[in-house]
Amino acid sequence: MASISIRNLVKQYGNYTVIPDLSLEVADHEFVVFVGPSGCGKSTLLRIIAGLEPITSGDLFIGEARVNGVPAARRDIAMVFQDYALYPHMRVYDNMSFALELRGVPKAEIEARVRRAAALLHIEPYLDRKPKELSGGQRQRVAMGRAIVRNPKAFLFDEPLSNLDAKLRGQVRAEIKALSQELKTTMVFVTHDQVEAMTMADRIVVLQSGTVQQYDTPEAVYERPSNQFVAGFIGSPTMNFFPVELRGEAAVLSDGGARIALDDKSQARLRTAGKAVLGVRPEHFAVTPDAADGVAIDVKLVEPLGSDTLIHFELAGASAIARIDPALRPKVGDRLHLRPQAGKTHLFDSQSGQVLT
Ligand code: ADP
């Protein structure tokens, strides 16, 4: 059991600064996901917490203890890697028990811990197998089992699902979430996949260039992104962006000048800013029968997903997507009128990308 506290952390490789100045707190028992594009510093941050990378400056606390100089082996933290790193010549049981034997834990206690972890992960039938006799998902569970038997203060996961196929990924994702609720141990999970972040996390850290863009619950990050980067990164298909400005009292798309109906709040914000970037998620367009109320688009491509249908279109010089009711049976070439749903639009500063409030 432990909180993790990162204070004014700086990480440089030679002259290259990966993390310029980062502070964040992971609460005891919390499941926090670091998400961001490749190269943003997620793994570096995780490896720093694990003790596998030295800190350039700043402080790291695990629980009450400052651990800057404490070697990995003495941090009492377990890390699960993408490539599992199992010992190929050892049986599953031995892969899981090995670290405990090294520590001189009594045999009966080792057996009890391995059996408990195997039961939690549903890998009891495979304890006598070698890793090569297992599927990818089973190997991933053994890697988690090896971490669980140590009863660590915290678990760190470095993209542990990326070697699994899509179906298995969804399954193991749900298992890890259930496990976190059962074990009640602090967990930090790194991924570039925003769906993993949204579905598993208590709180998400969105990173870009080694800086925290937003640190909040999945709902808050989705509903109230703090800037255009977060808005574009979280959500699939991605949020649509259109430059907008005020002409007279009307909000219009800067490219093409089509009128776009905004709710009162957004209209007031645009009035203050003069121009902005309008963000509308695909699921937040309404198809309106009233041509005067919506902006006209021509359907370029239709993707039926069953539960809903994605339509692709061009608007104000940008490619855009709307998620609409399949019952509308849209066809390529159809002309539709779309209106952003009231209360669901986002406005960002044209220069800084920060949300306008
Ligand atoms: P992410 O996990 O978000 O993909 P990383 O933390 O692996 O990103 O890397 C962040 C940046 O630091 C990248 O630009 C990467 O090239 C650089 N980097 C990572 N490890 C080293 C290293 N050992 N030496 C120099 N640069 C590194």
GROMACS .gro file of C-alpha atoms and ligand atoms in nm:
model
  384
    1MET     CA    1   0.000   0.000   0.000
    2ALA     CA    2   0.151   0.332  -0.100
    3SER     CA    3   0.090   0.664  -0.259
    4ILE     CA    4   0.337   0.789  -0.520
    5SER     CA    5   0.440   1.151  -0.519
    6ILE     CA    6   0.644   1.311  -0.797
    7ARG     CA    7   0.766   1.662  -0.726
    8ASN     CA    8   0.928   1.894  -0.977
    9LEU     CA    9   1.080   1.604  -1.162
   10VAL     CA   10   1.328   1.679  -1.441
   11LYS     CA   11   1.473   1.408  -1.664
   12GLN     CA   12   1.745   1.467  -1.919
   13TYR     CA   13   1.939   1.229  -2.139
   14GLY     CA   14   2.258   1.427  -2.198
   15ASN     CA   15   2.141   1.763  -2.330
   16TYR     CA   16   1.798   1.629  -2.428
   17THR     CA   17   1.521   1.711  -2.182
   18VAL     CA   18   1.249   1.446  -2.184
   19ILE     CA   19   1.063   1.575  -1.876
   20PRO     CA   20   1.106   1.949  -1.813
   21ASP     CA   21   0.923   1.985  -1.478
   22LEU     CA   22   0.657   1.742  -1.369
   23SER     CA   23   0.464   1.706  -1.044
   24LEU     CA   24   0.182   1.464  -0.972
   25GLU     CA   25   0.033   1.255  -0.694
   26VAL     CA   26  -0.101   0.903  -0.723
   27ALA     CA   27  -0.316   0.822  -0.420
   28ASP     CA   28  -0.293   0.498  -0.226
   29HIS     CA   29  -0.500   0.225  -0.403
   30GLU     CA   30  -0.554   0.445  -0.705
   31PHE     CA   31  -0.537   0.314  -1.064
   32VAL     CA   32  -0.370   0.584  -1.271
   33VAL     CA   33  -0.303   0.556  -1.644
   34PHE     CA   34  -0.032   0.758  -1.820
   35VAL     CA   35  -0.141   0.812  -2.178
   36GLY     CA   36   0.011   1.010  -2.463
   37PRO     CA   37   0.165   0.973  -2.807
   38SER     CA   38   0.481   0.773  -2.864
   39GLY     CA   39   0.788   0.952  -2.729
   40CYS     CA   40   0.605   1.175  -2.480
   41GLY     CA   41   0.797   1.029  -2.185
   42LYS     CA   42   0.546   0.780  -2.037
   43SER     CA   43   0.786   0.486  -2.013
   44THR     CA   44   1.064   0.707  -1.886
   45LEU     CA   45   0.839   0.827  -1.606
   46LEU     CA   46   0.736   0.471  -1.520
   47ARG     CA   47   1.098   0.352  -1.520
   48ILE     CA   48   1.188   0.640  -1.291
   49ILE     CA   49   0.917   0.530  -1.044
   50ALA     CA   50   1.045   0.172  -1.068
   51GLY     CA   51   1.401   0.287  -0.999
   52LEU     CA   52   1.532   0.176  -1.339
   53GLU     CA   53   1.622   0.532  -1.447
   54PRO     CA   54   1.797   0.796  -1.237
   55ILE     CA   55   1.631   1.133  -1.176
   56THR     CA   56   1.809   1.444  -1.305
   57SER     CA   57   1.647   1.665  -1.041
   58GLY     CA   58   1.333   1.676  -0.828
   59ASP     CA   59   1.195   1.424  -0.580
   60LEU     CA   60   1.010   1.095  -0.582
   61PHE     CA   61   0.826   0.964  -0.275
   62ILE     CA   62   0.671   0.621  -0.236
   63GLY     CA   63   0.451   0.639   0.071
   64GLU     CA   64   0.637   0.860   0.317
   65ALA     CA   65   0.983   0.764   0.194
   66ARG     CA   66   1.193   0.970  -0.046
   67VAL     CA   67   1.332   0.708  -0.282
   68ASN     CA   68   1.550   0.912  -0.523
   69GLY     CA   69   1.861   0.702  -0.456
   70VAL     CA   70   1.692   0.377  -0.353
   71PRO     CA   71   1.770   0.092  -0.597
   72ALA     CA   72   1.483  -0.079  -0.781
   73ALA     CA   73   1.509  -0.400  -0.583
   74ARG     CA   74   1.448  -0.215  -0.256
   75ARG     CA   75   1.146  -0.013  -0.367
   76ASP     CA   76   0.901  -0.298  -0.319
   77ILE     CA   77   0.733  -0.225  -0.649
   78ALA     CA   78   0.649  -0.479  -0.920
   79MET     CA   79   0.669  -0.399  -1.289
   80VAL     CA   80   0.493  -0.587  -1.569
   81PHE     CA   81   0.649  -0.538  -1.911
   82GLN     CA   82   0.516  -0.555  -2.265
   83ASP     CA   83   0.737  -0.853  -2.355
   84TYR     CA   84   0.647  -1.048  -2.036
   85ALA     CA   85   1.017  -1.133  -1.970
   86LEU     CA   86   0.941  -1.486  -1.848
   87TYR     CA   87   1.218  -1.743  -1.799
   88PRO     CA   88   1.164  -1.982  -2.094
   89HIS     CA   89   1.323  -2.288  -1.929
   90MET     CA   90   1.114  -2.262  -1.609
   91ARG     CA   91   0.765  -2.391  -1.549
   92VAL     CA   92   0.493  -2.134  -1.484
   93TYR     CA   93   0.499  -2.222  -1.114
   94ASP     CA   94   0.874  -2.160  -1.095
   95ASN     CA   95   0.848  -1.836  -1.292
   96MET     CA   96   0.607  -1.716  -1.027
   97SER     CA   97   0.789  -1.850  -0.722
   98PHE     CA   98   1.147  -1.768  -0.824
   99ALA     CA   99   1.172  -1.419  -0.672
  100LEU     CA  100   1.022  -1.538  -0.345
  101GLU     CA  101   1.270  -1.828  -0.323
  102LEU     CA  102   1.557  -1.585  -0.375
  103ARG     CA  103   1.424  -1.387  -0.082
  104GLY     CA  104   1.412  -1.698   0.136
  105VAL     CA  105   1.035  -1.699   0.182
  106PRO     CA  106   0.930  -2.034   0.341
  107LYS     CA  107   0.815  -2.299   0.091
  108ALA     CA  108   0.460  -2.333   0.229
  109GLU     CA  109   0.409  -1.958   0.211
  110ILE     CA  110   0.540  -1.949  -0.147
  111GLU     CA  111   0.303  -2.227  -0.246
  112ALA     CA  112   0.008  -2.046  -0.087
  113ARG     CA  113   0.089  -1.719  -0.262
  114VAL     CA  114   0.142  -1.883  -0.604
  115ARG     CA  115  -0.184  -2.079  -0.573
  116ARG     CA  116  -0.376  -1.768  -0.471
  117ALA     CA  117  -0.238  -1.562  -0.760
  118ALA     CA  118  -0.297  -1.848  -1.005
  119ALA     CA  119  -0.658  -1.870  -0.889
  120LEU     CA  120  -0.707  -1.494  -0.925
  121LEU     CA  121  -0.570  -1.506  -1.279
  122HIS     CA  122  -0.733  -1.837  -1.380
  123ILE     CA  123  -0.401  -1.998  -1.469
  124GLU     CA  124  -0.410  -2.291  -1.225
  125PRO     CA  125  -0.426  -2.553  -1.505
  126TYR     CA  126  -0.101  -2.423  -1.656
  127LEU     CA  127   0.130  -2.418  -1.356
  128ASP     CA  128   0.335  -2.713  -1.488
  129ARG     CA  129   0.372  -2.578  -1.840
  130LYS     CA  130   0.666  -2.388  -1.989
  131PRO     CA  131   0.597  -2.037  -2.126
  132LYS     CA  132   0.626  -2.158  -2.488
  133GLU     CA  133   0.329  -2.387  -2.426
  134LEU     CA  134   0.106  -2.091  -2.344
  135SER     CA  135  -0.088  -1.839  -2.553
  136GLY     CA  136   0.005  -1.468  -2.545
  137GLY     CA  137  -0.278  -1.391  -2.305
  138GLN     CA  138  -0.178  -1.673  -2.071
  139ARG     CA  139   0.185  -1.556  -2.070
  140GLN     CA  140   0.068  -1.207  -1.987
  141ARG     CA  141  -0.123  -1.349  -1.689
  142VAL     CA  142   0.185  -1.536  -1.570
  143ALA     CA  143   0.380  -1.210  -1.584
  144MET     CA  144   0.110  -1.049  -1.370
  145GLY     CA  145   0.107  -1.349  -1.137
  146ARG     CA  146   0.479  -1.317  -1.083
  147ALA     CA  147   0.421  -0.955  -0.978
  148ILE     CA  148   0.121  -1.036  -0.755
  149VAL     CA  149   0.296  -1.304  -0.547
  150ARG     CA  150   0.543  -1.043  -0.425
  151ASN     CA  151   0.265  -0.841  -0.252
  152PRO     CA  152   0.424  -0.519  -0.374
  153LYS     CA  153   0.334  -0.169  -0.258
  154ALA     CA  154   0.246  -0.079  -0.615
  155PHE     CA  155   0.222  -0.234  -0.962
  156LEU     CA  156   0.364  -0.063  -1.268
  157PHE     CA  157   0.250  -0.176  -1.613
  158ASP     CA  158   0.440  -0.076  -1.927
  159GLU     CA  159   0.207  -0.125  -2.228
  160PRO     CA  160   0.135  -0.481  -2.113
  161LEU     CA  161  -0.141  -0.545  -2.368
  162SER     CA  162   0.019  -0.430  -2.689
  163ASN     CA  163   0.135  -0.778  -2.794
  164LEU     CA  164  -0.216  -0.921  -2.769
  165ASP     CA  165  -0.474  -0.931  -3.046
  166ALA     CA  166  -0.772  -0.694  -3.022
  167LYS     CA  167  -1.020  -0.939  -2.867
  168LEU     CA  168  -0.778  -1.066  -2.606
  169ARG     CA  169  -0.672  -0.711  -2.528
  170GLY     CA  170  -1.029  -0.623  -2.436
  171GLN     CA  171  -1.054  -0.932  -2.217
  172VAL     CA  172  -0.723  -0.884  -2.032
  173ARG     CA  173  -0.807  -0.513  -1.992
  174ALA     CA  174  -1.123  -0.606  -1.804
  175GLU     CA  175  -0.931  -0.862  -1.599
  176ILE     CA  176  -0.668  -0.611  -1.492
  177LYS     CA  177  -0.939  -0.367  -1.389
  178ALA     CA  178  -1.118  -0.637  -1.186
  179LEU     CA  179  -0.784  -0.737  -1.036
  180SER     CA  180  -0.711  -0.383  -0.927
  181GLN     CA  181  -1.045  -0.371  -0.748
  182GLU     CA  182  -0.971  -0.701  -0.575
  183LEU     CA  183  -0.608  -0.638  -0.480
  184LYS     CA  184  -0.658  -0.275  -0.373
  185THR     CA  185  -0.300  -0.191  -0.460
  186THR     CA  186  -0.174   0.129  -0.621
  187MET     CA  187  -0.137   0.079  -0.995
  188VAL     CA  188   0.026   0.289  -1.264
  189PHE     CA  189  -0.036   0.178  -1.619
  190VAL     CA  190   0.131   0.318  -1.931
  191THR     CA  191  -0.036   0.305  -2.271
  192HIS     CA  192  -0.062   0.500  -2.595
  193ASP     CA  193  -0.416   0.365  -2.636
  194GLN     CA  194  -0.679   0.609  -2.516
  195VAL     CA  195  -0.946   0.337  -2.497
  196GLU     CA  196  -0.734   0.148  -2.243
  197ALA     CA  197  -0.689   0.471  -2.049
  198MET     CA  198  -1.060   0.554  -2.051
  199THR     CA  199  -1.180   0.208  -1.957
  200MET     CA  200  -0.936   0.122  -1.679
  201ALA     CA  201  -0.828   0.438  -1.500
  202ASP     CA  202  -0.956   0.603  -1.184
  203ARG     CA  203  -0.762   0.901  -1.316
  204ILE     CA  204  -0.579   0.964  -1.643
  205VAL     CA  205  -0.259   1.162  -1.689
  206VAL     CA  206  -0.247   1.292  -2.046
  207LEU     CA  207   0.115   1.363  -2.138
  208GLN     CA  208   0.269   1.552  -2.425
  209SER     CA  209   0.641   1.629  -2.454
  210GLY     CA  210   0.698   1.531  -2.092
  211THR     CA  211   0.439   1.771  -1.956
  212VAL     CA  212   0.104   1.694  -1.795
  213GLN     CA  213  -0.175   1.828  -2.015
  214GLN     CA  214  -0.455   1.714  -1.787
  215TYR     CA  215  -0.487   1.488  -1.483
  216ASP     CA  216  -0.844   1.394  -1.408
  217THR     CA  217  -1.110   1.124  -1.419
  218PRO     CA  218  -1.190   0.964  -1.757
  219GLU     CA  219  -1.528   1.141  -1.759
  220ALA     CA  220  -1.375   1.483  -1.694
  221VAL     CA  221  -1.102   1.435  -1.954
  222TYR     CA  222  -1.364   1.339  -2.213
  223GLU     CA  223  -1.628   1.597  -2.117
  224ARG     CA  224  -1.405   1.890  -2.020
  225PRO     CA  225  -1.071   1.861  -2.201
  226SER     CA  226  -0.837   2.136  -2.085
  227ASN     CA  227  -0.692   2.202  -2.428
  228GLN     CA  228  -0.711   2.108  -2.794
  229PHE     CA  229  -0.440   1.844  -2.761
  230VAL     CA  230  -0.633   1.651  -2.493
  231ALA     CA  231  -0.958   1.700  -2.684
  232GLY     CA  232  -0.803   1.549  -2.997
  233PHE     CA  233  -0.625   1.268  -2.817
  234ILE     CA  234  -0.913   1.131  -2.608
  235GLY     CA  235  -1.216   1.003  -2.797
  236SER     CA  236  -1.256   0.786  -3.105
  237PRO     CA  237  -1.317   0.885  -3.376
  238THR     CA  238  -1.134   1.199  -3.279
  239MET     CA  239  -1.302   1.535  -3.209
  240ASN     CA  240  -1.365   1.753  -3.517
  241PHE     CA  241  -1.210   2.100  -3.515
  242PHE     CA  242  -1.324   2.403  -3.717
  243PRO     CA  243  -1.195   2.762  -3.694
  244VAL     CA  244  -1.494   2.987  -3.617
  245GLU     CA  245  -1.545   3.360  -3.579
  246LEU     CA  246  -1.813   3.614  -3.510
  247ARG     CA  247  -1.968   3.803  -3.803
  248GLY     CA  248  -2.210   4.053  -3.662
  249GLU     CA  249  -2.389   3.844  -3.403
  250ALA     CA  250  -2.358   3.520  -3.599
  251ALA     CA  251  -2.104   3.246  -3.540
  252VAL     CA  252  -1.963   3.137  -3.875
  253LEU     CA  253  -1.704   2.889  -3.995
  254SER     CA  254  -1.396   3.097  -4.084
  255ASP     CA  255  -1.337   2.893  -4.398
  256GLY     CA  256  -1.644   2.925  -4.621
  257GLY     CA  257  -1.848   3.147  -4.392
  258ALA     CA  258  -2.129   2.898  -4.327
  259ARG     CA  259  -2.337   2.985  -4.024
  260ILE     CA  260  -2.315   2.747  -3.732
  261ALA     CA  261  -2.564   2.750  -3.449
  262LEU     CA  262  -2.397   2.760  -3.107
  263ASP     CA  263  -2.562   2.739  -2.768
  264ASP     CA  264  -2.577   3.058  -2.560
  265LYS     CA  265  -2.272   2.978  -2.349
  266SER     CA  266  -2.048   2.911  -2.649
  267GLN     CA  267  -2.189   3.212  -2.829
  268ALA     CA  268  -2.097   3.431  -2.531
  269ARG     CA  269  -1.743   3.288  -2.520
  270LEU     CA  270  -1.697   3.347  -2.890
  271ARG     CA  271  -1.822   3.703  -2.845
  272THR     CA  272  -1.543   3.764  -2.594
  273ALA     CA  273  -1.272   3.593  -2.799
  274GLY     CA  274  -1.381   3.709  -3.149
  275LYS     CA  275  -1.248   3.388  -3.302
  276ALA     CA  276  -1.170   3.042  -3.176
  277VAL     CA  277  -1.140   2.677  -3.272
  278LEU     CA  278  -1.471   2.496  -3.235
  279GLY     CA  279  -1.450   2.133  -3.123
  280VAL     CA  280  -1.739   1.893  -3.183
  281ARG     CA  281  -1.717   1.521  -3.113
  282PRO     CA  282  -1.865   1.295  -3.386
  283GLU     CA  283  -2.135   1.179  -3.142
  284HIS     CA  284  -2.240   1.537  -3.068
  285PHE     CA  285  -2.379   1.632  -3.405
  286ALA     CA  286  -2.755   1.628  -3.444
  287VAL     CA  287  -2.911   1.577  -3.785
  288THR     CA  288  -3.175   1.847  -3.822
  289PRO     CA  289  -3.462   1.850  -4.070
  290ASP     CA  290  -3.458   2.229  -4.057
  291ALA     CA  291  -3.207   2.349  -4.318
  292ALA     CA  292  -3.193   2.694  -4.158
  293ASP     CA  293  -3.090   2.544  -3.825
  294GLY     CA  294  -2.799   2.328  -3.943
  295VAL     CA  295  -2.496   2.348  -4.164
  296ALA     CA  296  -2.525   2.165  -4.497
  297ILE     CA  297  -2.288   1.875  -4.563
  298ASP     CA  298  -2.257   1.614  -4.835
  299VAL     CA  299  -2.198   1.258  -4.721
  300LYS     CA  300  -1.868   1.133  -4.867
  301LEU     CA  301  -1.839   0.797  -4.697
  302VAL     CA  302  -2.065   0.584  -4.476
  303GLU     CA  303  -1.935   0.342  -4.214
  304PRO     CA  304  -2.216   0.140  -4.053
  305LEU     CA  305  -2.107   0.012  -3.711
  306GLY     CA  306  -2.435  -0.156  -3.626
  307SER     CA  307  -2.518   0.040  -3.311
  308ASP     CA  308  -2.456   0.366  -3.495
  309THR     CA  309  -2.326   0.491  -3.828
  310LEU     CA  310  -2.029   0.713  -3.904
  311ILE     CA  311  -2.059   0.957  -4.191
  312HIS     CA  312  -1.755   1.133  -4.334
  313PHE     CA  313  -1.784   1.478  -4.488
  314GLU     CA  314  -1.587   1.790  -4.570
  315LEU     CA  315  -1.665   2.107  -4.381
  316ALA     CA  316  -1.480   2.438  -4.387
  317GLY     CA  317  -1.180   2.281  -4.559
  318ALA     CA  318  -1.150   2.002  -4.301
  319SER     CA  319  -1.238   1.632  -4.309
  320ALA     CA  320  -1.497   1.559  -4.043
  321ILE     CA  321  -1.695   1.268  -3.903
  322ALA     CA  322  -2.039   1.252  -3.743
  323ARG     CA  323  -2.183   0.953  -3.557
  324ILE     CA  324  -2.553   0.931  -3.637
  325ASP     CA  325  -2.855   0.708  -3.595
  326PRO     CA  326  -2.838   0.411  -3.837
  327ALA     CA  327  -3.216   0.439  -3.883
  328LEU     CA  328  -3.148   0.751  -4.093
  329ARG     CA  329  -2.986   0.517  -4.349
  330PRO     CA  330  -2.748   0.777  -4.490
  331LYS     CA  331  -2.603   0.717  -4.837
  332VAL     CA  332  -2.300   0.859  -5.013
  333GLY     CA  333  -2.401   1.181  -5.187
  334ASP     CA  334  -2.687   1.260  -4.946
  335ARG     CA  335  -2.714   1.619  -4.832
  336LEU     CA  336  -2.775   1.647  -4.456
  337HIS     CA  337  -2.796   1.939  -4.216
  338LEU     CA  338  -2.597   1.906  -3.896
  339ARG     CA  339  -2.610   2.108  -3.578
  340PRO     CA  340  -2.374   2.075  -3.278
  341GLN     CA  341  -2.577   1.961  -2.975
  342ALA     CA  342  -2.630   2.231  -2.714
  343GLY     CA  343  -2.392   2.204  -2.420
  344LYS     CA  344  -2.161   1.964  -2.604
  345THR     CA  345  -1.936   2.200  -2.794
  346HIS     CA  346  -1.585   2.310  -2.698
  347LEU     CA  347  -1.408   2.632  -2.787
  348PHE     CA  348  -1.030   2.660  -2.784
  349ASP     CA  349  -0.803   2.961  -2.809
  350SER     CA  350  -0.683   2.987  -3.171
  351GLN     CA  351  -0.324   3.053  -3.059
  352SER     CA  352  -0.261   2.857  -2.739
  353GLY     CA  353  -0.518   2.580  -2.785
  354GLN     CA  354  -0.634   2.628  -2.423
  355VAL     CA  355  -1.004   2.580  -2.364
  356LEU     CA  356  -1.206   2.902  -2.345
  357THR     CA  357  -1.415   2.919  -2.030
  358ADP     P1  358   0.703   0.691  -2.454
  358ADP     O1  359   0.705   0.582  -2.352
  358ADP     O2  360   0.604   0.797  -2.424
  358ADP     O3  361   0.688   0.640  -2.594
  358ADP     P2  362   0.977   0.727  -2.375
  358ADP     O4  363   0.966   0.758  -2.232
  358ADP     O5  364   1.019   0.588  -2.412
  358ADP     O6  365   0.843   0.766  -2.450
  358ADP     O7  366   1.081   0.827  -2.442
  358ADP     C1  367   1.071   0.965  -2.432
  358ADP     C2  368   1.182   1.031  -2.511
  358ADP     O8  369   1.307   1.002  -2.451
  358ADP     C3  370   1.190   0.981  -2.654
  358ADP     O9  371   1.217   1.091  -2.737
  358ADP     C4  372   1.306   0.884  -2.651
  358ADP    O10  373   1.371   0.881  -2.775
  358ADP     C5  374   1.395   0.944  -2.543
  358ADP     N1  375   1.473   0.840  -2.474
  358ADP     C6  376   1.421   0.735  -2.407
  358ADP     N2  377   1.521   0.661  -2.351
  358ADP     C7  378   1.637   0.721  -2.386
  358ADP     C8  379   1.775   0.695  -2.359
  358ADP     N3  380   1.814   0.590  -2.285
  358ADP     N4  381   1.867   0.781  -2.411
  358ADP     C9  382   1.829   0.888  -2.484
  358ADP     N5  383   1.700   0.919  -2.512
  358ADP    C10  384   1.605   0.839  -2.464
   0.00000   0.00000   0.00000
